[in-house]
Amino acid sequence: MAIARPVRALGLAAIVMWCFFIWNIFTPSAPIKKPEPFNGNMYERDPNLDPTGEPEGLLVRVSEDYAPGIKASARINATLLALVRNEELEDMLSSMKDLERTWNHKFNYPWTFFNDVPFTEEFKEKTQAVTKAECRYELIPKEHWEMPSWINKDLYEESIKVLAANDVQYADKLSYHQMCRWNSGMFYKHPALKDIQYYWRVEPKVHFFCDVDYDVFRYMQDSNKTYGFTINLYDSPATVPTLWPETLKFIAEHPEYIHENNAMDWLTDKTRRPEHNRKAGGYSTCHFWSNFEIADLRFWRSKAYEDYFNHLDRAGGFFYERWGDAPVHSVALGLFEDSSRIHWFRDIGYQHIPFFNCPNSKKCKGCVTGKLTDGESFLYKEDCRPNWFKYVGMG
């Protein structure tokens, strides 16, 4: 008796499914994908996973000599420094509360706020209310903020179009270019900082996670440190295509400024991100993320840095490109300073979206130990700390 065609089709389908089932059982399974490694390299381990203590050396602790308002205090000539707009008040208060809670309520260093327009009374009242330390409110002189006279405005407008076509962030915001220039080479010229030697830069909407129980400014002074950072990243080559070529012109004219213990290898490495090096004319694009920096103003006031900044300023890259203060500061430090005087503050927990510095310490709360970012995994490629550790160390 003949079998109906639908029944034959069902039988054939059953045989195919049975064969597929047997094949799945006896075929070796594919390996499970491993989690994203530190900076894309399975042989590297984020040092923030290791237990973190305070830095070595003389550490000055809190005492009654740090009480607010006293004249003969233990505080040295230093300030917390913020460039901030009136409309960023709430984000600034958030940053202040974090840093006051974790550090400054013990040492009461003054806050110095800068703006290109006058601060409102609301800004002054609310910022002063979250600290017992003195708050100072400063207006940036127009000659420090405005586009300099030698910038060709037509060329600037055309350059902006090119930057925008290359997806350069904030390319069309004149105020962003002005901010980068001011942070690079103008801020330390403000009269309010005339008698200040050290500063700790604090931006709106950042976070601090770890209790710090020593005077950070005294640590910088007593340990002979020039600059302190927490996060070390690659920059976008599209923002700085001629920064390094201009730098090479400058050091060809001034080889005497190059420090014998420089960090040139960190600045020019091309093994980890060769495309960055190629697109940036030989610069790795590695830089200290300067939204956090603790530094000695004498370096920016030095003849080497002043000459370098003036060379860059005349070249016009703060406006024709989008040179940031982070790469400008970093290149100068990497060339003109003893690299042993640059310090990684691994014990200071910090976040500026989307990156973290989160130590393994009982003094820290609110961040995940060793986690560089809470963004997409590809952001781990932006970490340039391994290069700094390789060429300079973790001091």
PDB file of C-alpha atoms in Angstrom, residues 217-351:
ATOM      1  CA  PHE A 217      49.953  69.538  48.393  1.00  0.00           C
ATOM      2  CA  ARG A 218      52.563  68.921  51.087  1.00  0.00           C
ATOM      3  CA  TYR A 219      53.190  65.504  49.543  1.00  0.00           C
ATOM      4  CA  MET A 220      53.914  67.203  46.197  1.00  0.00           C
ATOM      5  CA  GLN A 221      56.251  69.673  47.858  1.00  0.00           C
ATOM      6  CA  ASP A 222      58.061  67.274  50.179  1.00  0.00           C
ATOM      7  CA  SER A 223      58.469  64.581  47.509  1.00  0.00           C
ATOM      8  CA  ASN A 224      59.657  67.058  44.873  1.00  0.00           C
ATOM      9  CA  LYS A 225      56.815  66.208  42.494  1.00  0.00           C
ATOM     10  CA  THR A 226      55.777  68.493  39.643  1.00  0.00           C
ATOM     11  CA  TYR A 227      52.613  66.855  38.374  1.00  0.00           C
ATOM     12  CA  GLY A 228      50.062  64.304  39.553  1.00  0.00           C
ATOM     13  CA  PHE A 229      47.470  62.413  37.483  1.00  0.00           C
ATOM     14  CA  THR A 230      44.926  59.617  37.888  1.00  0.00           C
ATOM     15  CA  ILE A 231      43.877  58.712  34.314  1.00  0.00           C
ATOM     16  CA  ASN A 232      46.128  58.350  31.267  1.00  0.00           C
ATOM     17  CA  LEU A 233      44.465  57.998  27.834  1.00  0.00           C
ATOM     18  CA  TYR A 234      44.873  58.129  24.073  1.00  0.00           C
ATOM     19  CA  ASP A 235      43.544  61.223  22.326  1.00  0.00           C
ATOM     20  CA  SER A 236      41.692  61.364  19.034  1.00  0.00           C
ATOM     21  CA  PRO A 237      44.330  61.928  16.315  1.00  0.00           C
ATOM     22  CA  ALA A 238      41.841  64.053  14.386  1.00  0.00           C
ATOM     23  CA  THR A 239      42.074  66.736  17.092  1.00  0.00           C
ATOM     24  CA  VAL A 240      45.877  67.087  17.011  1.00  0.00           C
ATOM     25  CA  PRO A 241      47.218  66.266  13.514  1.00  0.00           C
ATOM     26  CA  THR A 242      49.919  68.953  13.604  1.00  0.00           C
ATOM     27  CA  LEU A 243      50.640  69.233  17.341  1.00  0.00           C
ATOM     28  CA  TRP A 244      53.614  66.877  17.193  1.00  0.00           C
ATOM     29  CA  PRO A 245      55.073  68.295  13.945  1.00  0.00           C
ATOM     30  CA  GLU A 246      54.920  71.766  15.544  1.00  0.00           C
ATOM     31  CA  THR A 247      56.530  70.345  18.667  1.00  0.00           C
ATOM     32  CA  LEU A 248      59.371  68.883  16.603  1.00  0.00           C
ATOM     33  CA  LYS A 249      59.951  72.304  15.054  1.00  0.00           C
ATOM     34  CA  PHE A 250      60.140  73.819  18.517  1.00  0.00           C
ATOM     35  CA  ILE A 251      62.560  71.290  20.006  1.00  0.00           C
ATOM     36  CA  ALA A 252      64.767  71.543  16.907  1.00  0.00           C
ATOM     37  CA  GLU A 253      65.145  75.231  17.805  1.00  0.00           C
ATOM     38  CA  HIS A 254      65.439  74.550  21.545  1.00  0.00           C
ATOM     39  CA  PRO A 255      67.148  71.202  22.176  1.00  0.00           C
ATOM     40  CA  GLU A 256      68.388  72.608  25.486  1.00  0.00           C
ATOM     41  CA  TYR A 257      64.889  72.288  26.955  1.00  0.00           C
ATOM     42  CA  ILE A 258      64.737  68.493  26.609  1.00  0.00           C
ATOM     43  CA  HIS A 259      65.232  66.793  29.977  1.00  0.00           C
ATOM     44  CA  GLU A 260      67.654  63.877  29.984  1.00  0.00           C
ATOM     45  CA  ASN A 261      65.142  61.757  31.950  1.00  0.00           C
ATOM     46  CA  ASN A 262      62.221  62.553  29.644  1.00  0.00           C
ATOM     47  CA  ALA A 263      59.234  60.404  28.632  1.00  0.00           C
ATOM     48  CA  MET A 264      59.829  60.583  24.867  1.00  0.00           C
ATOM     49  CA  ASP A 265      59.129  56.849  24.418  1.00  0.00           C
ATOM     50  CA  TRP A 266      55.688  57.285  25.981  1.00  0.00           C
ATOM     51  CA  LEU A 267      54.976  60.207  23.643  1.00  0.00           C
ATOM     52  CA  THR A 268      56.115  58.429  20.483  1.00  0.00           C
ATOM     53  CA  ASP A 269      55.184  54.765  21.034  1.00  0.00           C
ATOM     54  CA  LYS A 270      53.675  53.215  17.906  1.00  0.00           C
ATOM     55  CA  THR A 271      53.403  49.550  18.848  1.00  0.00           C
ATOM     56  CA  ARG A 272      50.122  49.701  20.741  1.00  0.00           C
ATOM     57  CA  ARG A 273      48.091  52.091  18.572  1.00  0.00           C
ATOM     58  CA  PRO A 274      50.077  52.460  15.305  1.00  0.00           C
ATOM     59  CA  GLU A 275      47.233  54.240  13.517  1.00  0.00           C
ATOM     60  CA  HIS A 276      47.161  56.925  16.189  1.00  0.00           C
ATOM     61  CA  ASN A 277      50.881  57.483  15.789  1.00  0.00           C
ATOM     62  CA  ARG A 278      50.595  57.669  11.999  1.00  0.00           C
ATOM     63  CA  LYS A 279      47.623  60.048  11.950  1.00  0.00           C
ATOM     64  CA  ALA A 280      49.148  62.308  14.611  1.00  0.00           C
ATOM     65  CA  GLY A 281      52.455  62.695  12.776  1.00  0.00           C
ATOM     66  CA  GLY A 282      54.527  60.537  15.106  1.00  0.00           C
ATOM     67  CA  TYR A 283      52.733  61.288  18.385  1.00  0.00           C
ATOM     68  CA  SER A 284      51.231  58.337  20.261  1.00  0.00           C
ATOM     69  CA  THR A 285      48.456  60.713  21.458  1.00  0.00           C
ATOM     70  CA  CYS A 286      48.995  59.479  25.041  1.00  0.00           C
ATOM     71  CA  HIS A 287      48.134  62.144  27.579  1.00  0.00           C
ATOM     72  CA  PHE A 288      47.264  62.723  31.210  1.00  0.00           C
ATOM     73  CA  TRP A 289      43.534  63.400  31.420  1.00  0.00           C
ATOM     74  CA  SER A 290      43.836  66.912  32.782  1.00  0.00           C
ATOM     75  CA  ASN A 291      40.330  67.314  34.194  1.00  0.00           C
ATOM     76  CA  PHE A 292      42.197  65.932  37.206  1.00  0.00           C
ATOM     77  CA  GLU A 293      45.630  67.383  37.756  1.00  0.00           C
ATOM     78  CA  ILE A 294      47.614  68.394  40.801  1.00  0.00           C
ATOM     79  CA  ALA A 295      50.579  70.461  39.741  1.00  0.00           C
ATOM     80  CA  ASP A 296      53.341  72.880  40.605  1.00  0.00           C
ATOM     81  CA  LEU A 297      52.686  76.166  38.806  1.00  0.00           C
ATOM     82  CA  ARG A 298      56.412  76.801  38.524  1.00  0.00           C
ATOM     83  CA  PHE A 299      56.546  74.336  35.647  1.00  0.00           C
ATOM     84  CA  TRP A 300      53.992  76.295  33.565  1.00  0.00           C
ATOM     85  CA  ARG A 301      55.783  79.519  34.473  1.00  0.00           C
ATOM     86  CA  SER A 302      59.161  78.172  33.372  1.00  0.00           C
ATOM     87  CA  LYS A 303      60.884  79.620  30.308  1.00  0.00           C
ATOM     88  CA  ALA A 304      60.752  76.244  28.554  1.00  0.00           C
ATOM     89  CA  TYR A 305      56.995  75.936  28.888  1.00  0.00           C
ATOM     90  CA  GLU A 306      56.263  79.592  28.189  1.00  0.00           C
ATOM     91  CA  ASP A 307      58.338  79.475  25.008  1.00  0.00           C
ATOM     92  CA  TYR A 308      56.653  76.235  23.983  1.00  0.00           C
ATOM     93  CA  PHE A 309      53.138  77.541  24.610  1.00  0.00           C
ATOM     94  CA  ASN A 310      53.850  80.755  22.713  1.00  0.00           C
ATOM     95  CA  HIS A 311      55.129  78.729  19.758  1.00  0.00           C
ATOM     96  CA  LEU A 312      51.949  76.631  19.722  1.00  0.00           C
ATOM     97  CA  ASP A 313      49.725  79.645  20.247  1.00  0.00           C
ATOM     98  CA  ARG A 314      51.202  81.399  17.205  1.00  0.00           C
ATOM     99  CA  ALA A 315      50.799  78.212  15.134  1.00  0.00           C
ATOM    100  CA  GLY A 316      47.040  78.522  15.668  1.00  0.00           C
ATOM    101  CA  GLY A 317      46.183  74.906  16.453  1.00  0.00           C
ATOM    102  CA  PHE A 318      43.977  75.815  19.399  1.00  0.00           C
ATOM    103  CA  PHE A 319      41.546  77.208  16.815  1.00  0.00           C
ATOM    104  CA  TYR A 320      42.408  75.702  13.415  1.00  0.00           C
ATOM    105  CA  GLU A 321      42.488  72.275  15.029  1.00  0.00           C
ATOM    106  CA  ARG A 322      41.239  71.306  18.485  1.00  0.00           C
ATOM    107  CA  TRP A 323      44.385  71.074  20.548  1.00  0.00           C
ATOM    108  CA  GLY A 324      43.390  70.378  24.123  1.00  0.00           C
ATOM    109  CA  ASP A 325      45.201  71.341  27.278  1.00  0.00           C
ATOM    110  CA  ALA A 326      45.600  67.646  28.117  1.00  0.00           C
ATOM    111  CA  PRO A 327      47.903  66.781  25.178  1.00  0.00           C
ATOM    112  CA  VAL A 328      49.671  70.159  25.368  1.00  0.00           C
ATOM    113  CA  HIS A 329      50.413  69.766  29.076  1.00  0.00           C
ATOM    114  CA  SER A 330      51.363  66.130  28.598  1.00  0.00           C
ATOM    115  CA  VAL A 331      53.741  66.675  25.692  1.00  0.00           C
ATOM    116  CA  ALA A 332      55.476  69.471  27.586  1.00  0.00           C
ATOM    117  CA  LEU A 333      55.807  67.384  30.735  1.00  0.00           C
ATOM    118  CA  GLY A 334      56.996  64.378  28.734  1.00  0.00           C
ATOM    119  CA  LEU A 335      59.757  66.420  27.103  1.00  0.00           C
ATOM    120  CA  PHE A 336      60.828  69.145  29.536  1.00  0.00           C
ATOM    121  CA  GLU A 337      60.374  67.531  32.968  1.00  0.00           C
ATOM    122  CA  ASP A 338      62.142  64.745  34.822  1.00  0.00           C
ATOM    123  CA  SER A 339      59.657  61.887  34.427  1.00  0.00           C
ATOM    124  CA  SER A 340      60.370  60.716  37.994  1.00  0.00           C
ATOM    125  CA  ARG A 341      58.674  63.922  39.181  1.00  0.00           C
ATOM    126  CA  ILE A 342      55.353  62.904  37.627  1.00  0.00           C
ATOM    127  CA  HIS A 343      53.184  60.928  40.056  1.00  0.00           C
ATOM    128  CA  TRP A 344      50.270  58.550  39.539  1.00  0.00           C
ATOM    129  CA  PHE A 345      47.828  59.183  42.410  1.00  0.00           C
ATOM    130  CA  ARG A 346      46.592  55.611  42.369  1.00  0.00           C
ATOM    131  CA  ASP A 347      45.112  56.025  45.883  1.00  0.00           C
ATOM    132  CA  ILE A 348      42.724  58.813  44.833  1.00  0.00           C
ATOM    133  CA  GLY A 349      39.498  57.294  43.529  1.00  0.00           C
ATOM    134  CA  TYR A 350      38.165  59.451  40.720  1.00  0.00           C
ATOM    135  CA  GLN A 351      35.630  59.501  37.890  1.00  0.00           C
TER     136      GLN A 351
END
